[in-house]
mmCIF file of C-alpha atoms in Angstrom:
data_model
loop_
_atom_site.group_PDB
_atom_site.id
_atom_site.type_symbol
_atom_site.label_atom_id
_atom_site.label_comp_id
_atom_site.label_asym_id
_atom_site.label_seq_id
_atom_site.Cartn_x
_atom_site.Cartn_y
_atom_site.Cartn_z
ATOM 1 C CA MET A 147 58.186 61.135 60.045
ATOM 2 C CA HIS A 148 55.757 63.596 60.635
ATOM 3 C CA PHE A 149 52.838 62.914 62.732
ATOM 4 C CA THR A 150 50.177 63.627 59.990
ATOM 5 C CA THR A 151 52.128 60.874 57.756
ATOM 6 C CA TRP A 152 52.033 58.370 60.559
ATOM 7 C CA LEU A 153 48.243 58.934 60.982
ATOM 8 C CA THR A 154 47.318 58.620 57.586
ATOM 9 C CA PHE A 155 49.171 55.508 57.434
ATOM 10 C CA PHE A 156 47.260 54.558 60.607
ATOM 11 C CA PHE A 157 43.900 55.128 59.018
ATOM 12 C CA ALA A 158 45.058 53.080 55.553
ATOM 13 C CA ALA A 159 46.554 49.798 57.831
ATOM 14 C CA CYS A 160 42.988 49.967 59.746
ATOM 15 C CA VAL A 161 41.278 49.799 56.776
ATOM 16 C CA ILE A 162 43.552 47.131 55.139
ATOM 17 C CA ALA A 163 43.323 45.046 58.306
ATOM 18 C CA VAL A 164 39.400 45.282 58.766
ATOM 19 C CA SER A 165 39.065 44.227 55.304
ATOM 20 C CA PRO A 166 37.783 40.605 55.106
ATOM 21 C CA GLY A 167 40.639 38.535 53.720
ATOM 22 C CA SER A 168 42.771 35.269 54.148
ATOM 23 C CA GLY A 169 44.071 36.216 57.362
ATOM 24 C CA ALA A 170 40.593 37.198 58.765
ATOM 25 C CA VAL A 171 38.897 33.950 57.536
ATOM 26 C CA LEU A 172 41.796 32.155 59.026
ATOM 27 C CA SER A 173 41.461 34.044 62.587
ATOM 28 C CA MET A 174 37.540 33.449 62.605
ATOM 29 C CA SER A 175 38.151 29.556 61.764
ATOM 30 C CA HIS A 176 40.674 29.158 64.218
ATOM 31 C CA GLY A 177 39.171 31.318 66.717
ATOM 32 C CA LEU A 178 35.375 29.142 66.555
ATOM 33 C CA ASN A 179 37.768 25.796 66.596
ATOM 34 C CA TYR A 180 40.186 26.300 69.281
ATOM 35 C CA GLY A 181 39.108 29.430 71.015
ATOM 36 C CA VAL A 182 41.208 33.012 71.280
ATOM 37 C CA LYS A 183 43.919 31.619 73.479
ATOM 38 C CA LYS A 184 44.822 28.732 70.815
ATOM 39 C CA ALA A 185 44.253 31.424 67.655
ATOM 40 C CA SER A 186 46.656 33.403 69.050
ATOM 41 C CA GLY A 187 49.621 31.364 67.769
ATOM 42 C CA THR A 188 47.877 31.493 64.219
ATOM 43 C CA ILE A 189 47.908 35.370 64.363
ATOM 44 C CA MET A 190 51.436 35.706 65.704
ATOM 45 C CA GLY A 191 52.264 33.745 62.547
ATOM 46 C CA LEU A 192 50.511 36.007 60.515
ATOM 47 C CA GLN A 193 52.090 39.102 61.981
ATOM 48 C CA ALA A 194 55.439 37.229 61.380
ATOM 49 C CA GLY A 195 54.384 36.864 57.516
ATOM 50 C CA LEU A 196 53.437 40.819 57.587
ATOM 51 C CA LEU A 197 56.685 41.535 58.721
ATOM 52 C CA LEU A 198 58.692 39.518 56.065
ATOM 53 C CA ILE A 199 56.398 41.063 53.239
ATOM 54 C CA LEU A 200 57.488 44.781 54.884
ATOM 55 C CA ALA A 201 61.186 43.790 54.765
ATOM 56 C CA ILE A 202 61.041 42.518 51.651
ATOM 57 C CA ALA A 203 59.181 45.477 50.034
ATOM 58 C CA GLY A 204 61.680 47.843 52.288
ATOM 59 C CA ALA A 205 64.625 46.089 50.714
ATOM 60 C CA GLY A 206 63.488 46.570 47.004
ATOM 61 C CA VAL A 207 62.776 42.865 46.090
ATOM 62 C CA GLY A 208 58.916 43.704 46.331
ATOM 63 C CA SER A 209 59.698 46.221 43.448
ATOM 64 C CA ILE A 210 61.754 43.342 41.516
ATOM 65 C CA LEU A 211 58.445 41.041 41.896
ATOM 66 C CA MET A 212 56.358 43.539 40.625
ATOM 67 C CA ALA A 213 58.507 44.384 37.344
ATOM 68 C CA SER A 214 59.034 40.571 36.325
ATOM 69 C CA GLU A 215 55.674 38.954 35.403
ATOM 70 C CA PHE A 216 57.489 35.490 36.152
ATOM 71 C CA ALA A 217 58.693 36.115 39.585
ATOM 72 C CA PHE A 218 54.873 37.554 40.314
ATOM 73 C CA SER A 219 53.500 34.777 38.700
ATOM 74 C CA VAL A 220 55.192 32.322 41.047
ATOM 75 C CA VAL A 221 54.652 33.905 44.326
ATOM 76 C CA LYS A 222 51.046 34.173 43.468
ATOM 77 C CA THR A 223 50.867 30.690 42.507
ATOM 78 C CA ILE A 224 52.308 29.499 45.601
ATOM 79 C CA GLY A 225 50.132 31.809 47.543
ATOM 80 C CA ALA A 226 46.915 30.693 45.664
ATOM 81 C CA LEU A 227 47.721 27.046 46.129
ATOM 82 C CA TYR A 228 48.367 26.942 49.588
ATOM 83 C CA LEU A 229 45.243 28.720 50.306
ATOM 84 C CA ILE A 230 43.437 26.167 48.217
ATOM 85 C CA TYR A 231 45.559 23.509 50.145
ATOM 86 C CA LEU A 232 44.262 24.797 53.608
ATOM 87 C CA GLY A 233 40.568 25.155 52.511
ATOM 88 C CA ILE A 234 40.828 21.447 51.672
ATOM 89 C CA ASN A 235 42.649 20.510 54.980
ATOM 90 C CA GLN A 236 39.861 22.511 56.823
ATOM 91 C CA TRP A 237 36.943 21.013 54.735
ATOM 92 C CA ARG A 238 38.015 17.509 55.736
ATOM 93 C CA ALA A 239 39.227 18.431 59.403
ATOM 94 C CA LYS A 240 38.545 15.217 61.528
ATOM 95 C CA ILE A 241 35.904 15.654 64.633
ATOM 96 C CA ASP A 242 36.678 13.896 67.547
ATOM 97 C CA VAL A 243 33.650 12.891 69.678
ATOM 98 C CA ALA A 244 34.671 12.416 73.543
ATOM 99 C CA ALA A 245 32.442 10.477 75.540
ATOM 100 C CA GLU A 246 31.651 12.097 79.266
ATOM 101 C CA ASN A 247 29.724 10.726 82.241
ATOM 102 C CA ASP A 248 26.627 12.993 83.049
ATOM 103 C CA ALA A 249 25.984 12.734 86.627
ATOM 104 C CA GLY A 250 23.161 11.422 87.877
ATOM 105 C CA ALA A 251 22.390 10.088 84.385
ATOM 106 C CA ASP A 252 22.874 6.377 83.176
ATOM 107 C CA HIS A 253 23.396 7.625 79.657
ATOM 108 C CA THR A 254 26.806 8.808 78.066
ATOM 109 C CA ALA A 255 26.822 12.265 76.250
ATOM 110 C CA ASN A 256 28.640 12.847 73.451
ATOM 111 C CA ALA A 257 30.589 15.992 72.809
ATOM 112 C CA ALA A 258 32.491 16.964 69.715
ATOM 113 C CA LYS A 259 35.580 18.891 69.143
ATOM 114 C CA THR A 260 37.763 19.623 66.222
ATOM 115 C CA GLN A 261 41.295 18.276 66.663
ATOM 116 C CA VAL A 262 44.006 21.247 67.681
ATOM 117 C CA PRO A 263 47.382 21.703 65.690
ATOM 118 C CA ALA A 264 50.562 21.946 67.558
ATOM 119 C CA MET A 265 51.419 25.685 68.238
ATOM 120 C CA SER A 266 54.731 25.449 65.731
ATOM 121 C CA LYS A 267 51.923 24.343 63.206
ATOM 122 C CA ARG A 268 49.491 26.870 64.195
ATOM 123 C CA PHE A 269 52.063 29.386 64.018
ATOM 124 C CA LEU A 270 53.317 28.155 60.388
ATOM 125 C CA THR A 271 50.083 28.272 58.957
ATOM 126 C CA GLY A 272 49.331 31.913 59.957
ATOM 127 C CA PHE A 273 52.929 33.119 58.685
ATOM 128 C CA LEU A 274 52.672 31.102 55.039
ATOM 129 C CA THR A 275 49.094 32.739 54.695
ATOM 130 C CA ASN A 276 50.412 36.230 54.908
ATOM 131 C CA ALA A 277 53.624 35.451 53.351
ATOM 132 C CA THR A 278 52.564 33.991 50.126
ATOM 133 C CA ASN A 279 49.749 36.580 50.087
ATOM 134 C CA PRO A 280 50.293 38.497 46.580
ATOM 135 C CA LYS A 281 47.917 40.743 47.486
ATOM 136 C CA GLY A 282 50.184 41.753 50.640
ATOM 137 C CA ILE A 283 52.923 42.779 48.217
ATOM 138 C CA ILE A 284 50.951 44.651 46.081
ATOM 139 C CA PHE A 285 49.947 46.602 49.038
ATOM 140 C CA MET A 286 53.586 47.445 50.300
ATOM 141 C CA VAL A 287 54.894 48.084 46.809
ATOM 142 C CA ALA A 288 52.244 50.640 45.790
ATOM 143 C CA VAL A 289 51.405 51.998 48.889
ATOM 144 C CA LEU A 290 53.937 52.105 51.425
ATOM 145 C CA PRO A 291 56.322 54.181 49.420
ATOM 146 C CA GLN A 292 53.759 56.805 49.916
ATOM 147 C CA PHE A 293 54.527 57.024 53.519
ATOM 148 C CA ILE A 294 58.294 56.929 53.451
ATOM 149 C CA SER A 295 60.430 60.227 53.485
ATOM 150 C CA HIS A 296 63.623 59.970 51.146
ATOM 151 C CA ASP A 297 65.200 62.732 53.260
ATOM 152 C CA ALA A 298 65.145 60.493 56.448
ATOM 153 C CA PRO A 299 66.792 57.190 57.391
ATOM 154 C CA LEU A 300 64.961 54.657 56.066
ATOM 155 C CA LEU A 301 65.250 51.565 58.850
ATOM 156 C CA PRO A 302 63.520 53.932 61.481
ATOM 157 C CA GLN A 303 60.741 54.533 59.225
ATOM 158 C CA LEU A 304 60.066 50.950 58.157
ATOM 159 C CA LEU A 305 60.310 49.902 61.922
ATOM 160 C CA ILE A 306 57.556 52.465 63.014
ATOM 161 C CA LEU A 307 55.358 51.565 59.820
ATOM 162 C CA GLY A 308 55.832 48.020 60.859
ATOM 163 C CA VAL A 309 55.000 48.315 64.418
ATOM 164 C CA THR A 310 52.062 50.373 63.687
ATOM 165 C CA MET A 311 50.774 48.020 61.111
ATOM 166 C CA CYS A 312 51.335 44.859 63.135
ATOM 167 C CA ALA A 313 49.772 46.057 66.372
ATOM 168 C CA ILE A 314 46.738 47.258 64.281
ATOM 169 C CA ASP A 315 46.452 43.673 62.772
ATOM 170 C CA LEU A 316 47.205 41.668 66.078
ATOM 171 C CA LEU A 317 43.993 43.630 67.638
ATOM 172 C CA VAL A 318 42.164 43.124 64.647
ATOM 173 C CA MET A 319 42.487 39.470 64.233
ATOM 174 C CA HIS A 320 41.957 39.073 67.816
ATOM 175 C CA GLY A 321 38.938 40.700 67.502
ATOM 176 C CA TYR A 322 37.558 38.402 64.618
ATOM 177 C CA ALA A 323 38.835 35.338 66.702
ATOM 178 C CA PHE A 324 36.937 36.705 69.778
ATOM 179 C CA ALA A 325 33.673 37.094 67.900
ATOM 180 C CA ALA A 326 33.840 33.749 66.076
ATOM 181 C CA SER A 327 34.927 32.008 69.801
ATOM 182 C CA THR A 328 31.680 33.583 71.366
ATOM 183 C CA MET A 329 29.674 31.272 68.839
ATOM 184 C CA GLN A 330 31.334 27.863 70.559
ATOM 185 C CA ARG A 331 28.748 26.993 72.311
ATOM 186 C CA TYR A 332 26.454 26.778 69.054
ATOM 187 C CA PHE A 333 28.432 24.469 67.339
ATOM 188 C CA ARG A 334 28.742 21.562 69.934
ATOM 189 C CA ASP A 335 26.749 19.308 67.493
ATOM 190 C CA PRO A 336 29.416 17.086 65.190
ATOM 191 C CA LYS A 337 27.314 18.012 62.376
ATOM 192 C CA TRP A 338 27.342 21.759 63.077
ATOM 193 C CA LEU A 339 31.005 21.465 63.582
ATOM 194 C CA LYS A 340 31.444 19.836 60.298
ATOM 195 C CA SER A 341 29.456 22.453 58.514
ATOM 196 C CA GLN A 342 31.358 25.285 59.938
ATOM 197 C CA ASN A 343 34.528 23.650 58.842
ATOM 198 C CA ARG A 344 33.412 23.181 55.250
ATOM 199 C CA PHE A 345 31.929 26.836 55.181
ATOM 200 C CA PHE A 346 35.802 28.240 56.087
ATOM 201 C CA GLY A 347 37.353 25.676 54.157
ATOM 202 C CA GLY A 348 35.276 26.787 51.293
ATOM 203 C CA ILE A 349 35.880 30.452 51.641
ATOM 204 C CA LEU A 350 39.606 30.010 51.949
ATOM 205 C CA MET A 351 39.489 27.824 48.830
ATOM 206 C CA ALA A 352 37.268 30.689 47.013
ATOM 207 C CA ILE A 353 39.974 33.381 48.005
ATOM 208 C CA GLY A 354 42.736 31.043 47.084
ATOM 209 C CA ALA A 355 41.079 30.584 43.494
ATOM 210 C CA ALA A 356 40.420 34.161 43.174
ATOM 211 C CA LEU A 357 44.438 34.931 43.556
ATOM 212 C CA PHE A 358 45.000 33.638 40.369
ATOM 213 C CA PHE A 359 43.081 36.400 38.661
ATOM 214 C CA VAL A 360 45.220 39.116 40.711
ATOM 215 C CA LYS A 361 47.186 41.224 38.244
ATOM 216 C CA ARG A 362 50.357 43.011 38.962
ATOM 217 C CA SER A 363 50.873 46.588 38.360
ATOM 218 C CA PRO A 364 51.989 47.447 34.810
ATOM 219 C CA SER A 365 55.855 48.461 35.058
ATOM 220 C CA ASN A 366 56.607 51.967 33.522
#
C-alpha cells in the first residue's frame, strides 16, 4: 500500500469518526453517566463491531448485503430496532439516590448517580451498536475498495486499514467520552441526571428511526 493511499484513507477515516453518529452518542452518554474509565469498555465494543464490519466487507459478504434488498433490509431493521431499544433503556434508566453523611452537619445530603452496567454488558452494547449499523456496511463496501490495490495481498492491506480506522475511532470516541465526563459535576441533581438520560435516549431513538430510511446503493 502506497503512503499517499494510506494518508488519504487516514483523513477519510478521521472525517467518518468525528461525524456525529450512534457511536459518538453512546460514547458521550456513557462518558457522562459512568466516566471515561468505564466508558472505555463501551468504546472497545464499538471497535470490535467496526472490525467485524471490516472483515465482512473484506470477505465480500458486504457486497452480497448491498446487492440483496432483503438481506440489507434485515440488517437495517435489526440495527434500527436495536438503537431504538438502547434509546428506550437510556430514557428509562434508573437513578440511585445514595445517602451521604455531611461532616459537621445534622442533615443528610442526597447524591444521585446512574447504575453502572457490567463491563461485559457495556462491551456488548458498543459491539452491537456498530455491528448492526447499515451505514457502516455502506461505508465499508462503497469506500474501502477504493483504497485496496488488487496487485497486492488483500489481508495485509485490510489489517493496515483496520488498525488505522480503529486507532482513529478509539481516540475520537474517548475524546467524546472525556468531553461529556467533564460535565458530570453539573448533573449531580437527580432531575438533571434524568433529563440528560432522556436527551441521549431521545437522540439514540431518533438515529434508530432515521436508519429505516437508509437506502442501499443500486446494483449495477
